[in-house]
C-alpha angles and dihedrals in degrees: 000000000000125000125255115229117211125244085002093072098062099033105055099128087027121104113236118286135169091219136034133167106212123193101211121188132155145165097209120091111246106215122193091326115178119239138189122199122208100156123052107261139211112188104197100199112210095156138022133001125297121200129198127197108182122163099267107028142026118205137157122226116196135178122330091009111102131206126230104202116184115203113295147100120284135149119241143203125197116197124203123240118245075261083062089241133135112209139179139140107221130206117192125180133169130242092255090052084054102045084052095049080054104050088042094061103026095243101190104213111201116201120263118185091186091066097061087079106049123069094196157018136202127233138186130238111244124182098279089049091051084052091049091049090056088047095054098042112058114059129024102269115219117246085250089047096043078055093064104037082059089052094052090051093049086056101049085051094051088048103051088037108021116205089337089094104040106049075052082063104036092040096083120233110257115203127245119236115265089252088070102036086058101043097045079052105040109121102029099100093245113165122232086260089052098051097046087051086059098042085050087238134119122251097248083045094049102050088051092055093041086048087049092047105042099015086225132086107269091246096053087048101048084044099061084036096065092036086053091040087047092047090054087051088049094063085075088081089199091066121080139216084241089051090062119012084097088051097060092044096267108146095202141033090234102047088051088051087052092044098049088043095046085057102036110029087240151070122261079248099047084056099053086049092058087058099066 
């Protein structure tokens, strides 16, 4: 699957601007996209689930919670309503929109360390965001006036926060090793692709440093990790082979009983038995 590039996704017969206000909607599920962001982003959720993977953290967001996303990589999945409908307002702006917001007003950023390592935070609706969601959704906005509708979110925020939000956007995001990014994500199913995206390396990049790291391919170690990680599970003899083999990526009962069997000489419930 490509990579969406923000704001470049939406903007392709735009010309460039440093701001946009962008009415999404949709009725596909979005599963695991990957997405790139290169302007700061507020996803306003009105319908549907959104999901967000980055290397270091998973969440949900759902309706009135919105999502401030600095510039970075993460996978996304977008879940439908019971109306089967996808809905967010989005408000994108560049670094130097931001720079100058910052100047305009004095915003004094104090350093934080903590925020190099997260790509987002979540936020809730309150009365004056509900307002802003109606402004901004019922009439195409001009680029000047999609300026200043930025601006006046970027107020409010200063105003209810103060500079908090606004050193966790200007702090960029540092990557995790690639120890880190694998093992918080061990037993989601990601693919080789996924995690790299997440990693910001290549592929090719990527498998070396995995080789380098764990002297094994990336699909033979997170193998034998789940089947390790399931076989600690196993020693609570109330549990079953059927109770966890979705929950370390297997996608059937039996392969995660071969597979368990090809590593360890037994069954999951040979195993169990020998615990006894």
């Amino acid at each position: 699957m490509s990579t969406v590039q923000i704001p470049e996704h939406f903007t392709v017969n735009d010309k460039h601007q440093d701001a946009y206000i962008i009415n999404y909607a949709h009725q596909e599920k979005l599963f695991r996209q990957k997405i790139s962001f290169e302007y700061y982003t507020f996803s306003l959720l009105v319908e549907g689930i959104k999901e967000i993977h980055t290397s270091s953290a998973n969440d949900k967001i759902y309706p009135f919670n919105f999502l401030v996303v600095k510039r970075g990589n993460c996978l996304m999945t977008e879940k439908l309503s019971n109306n089967s409908t996808y809905r967010s307002k989005l408000v994108l702006f560049s670094k130097d929109f931001l720079q100058e917001f910052i100047r305009k007003y004095q915003i004094t950023i104090s350093k934080n360390e903590s925020s190099s390592s997260s790509l987002y935070q979540i936020l809730a609706f309150d009365d004056y965001i509900r307002l802003y969601v109606q402004s901004i959704s019922s009439i195409e906005i001009s680029p000047r006036m999609q300026r200043a509708k930025v601006e006046e979110l970027l107020i409010y925020c200063y105003e209810k926060f103060g500079s908090q939000l606004f050193s966790f956007l200007t702090t960029e995001l540092t990557y995790p090793n690639l120890q880190q990014v694998v093992e918080e994500h061990v037993n989601e199913n990601l693919s080789v692709e996924e995690l790299a995206f997440l990693c910001n390396m290549s592929i090719s990049t990527f498998k070396r440093a995995f080789y380098q790291t764990y002297d094994a391919t990336p699909s033979k170690w997170i193998k034998n990790k789940r089947l390790e990680l399931s076989k600690n599970d196993l020693q609570d003899v109330k549990l079953r082979a059927s109770d966890i083999y979705l929950k370390y990526g297997f996608g059937s009962l039996s392969r995660y009983i071969s597979a368990f069997k090809e590593t360890y000489g037994i069954t999951p419930k040979q195993f169990q038995q020998s615990l006894k």
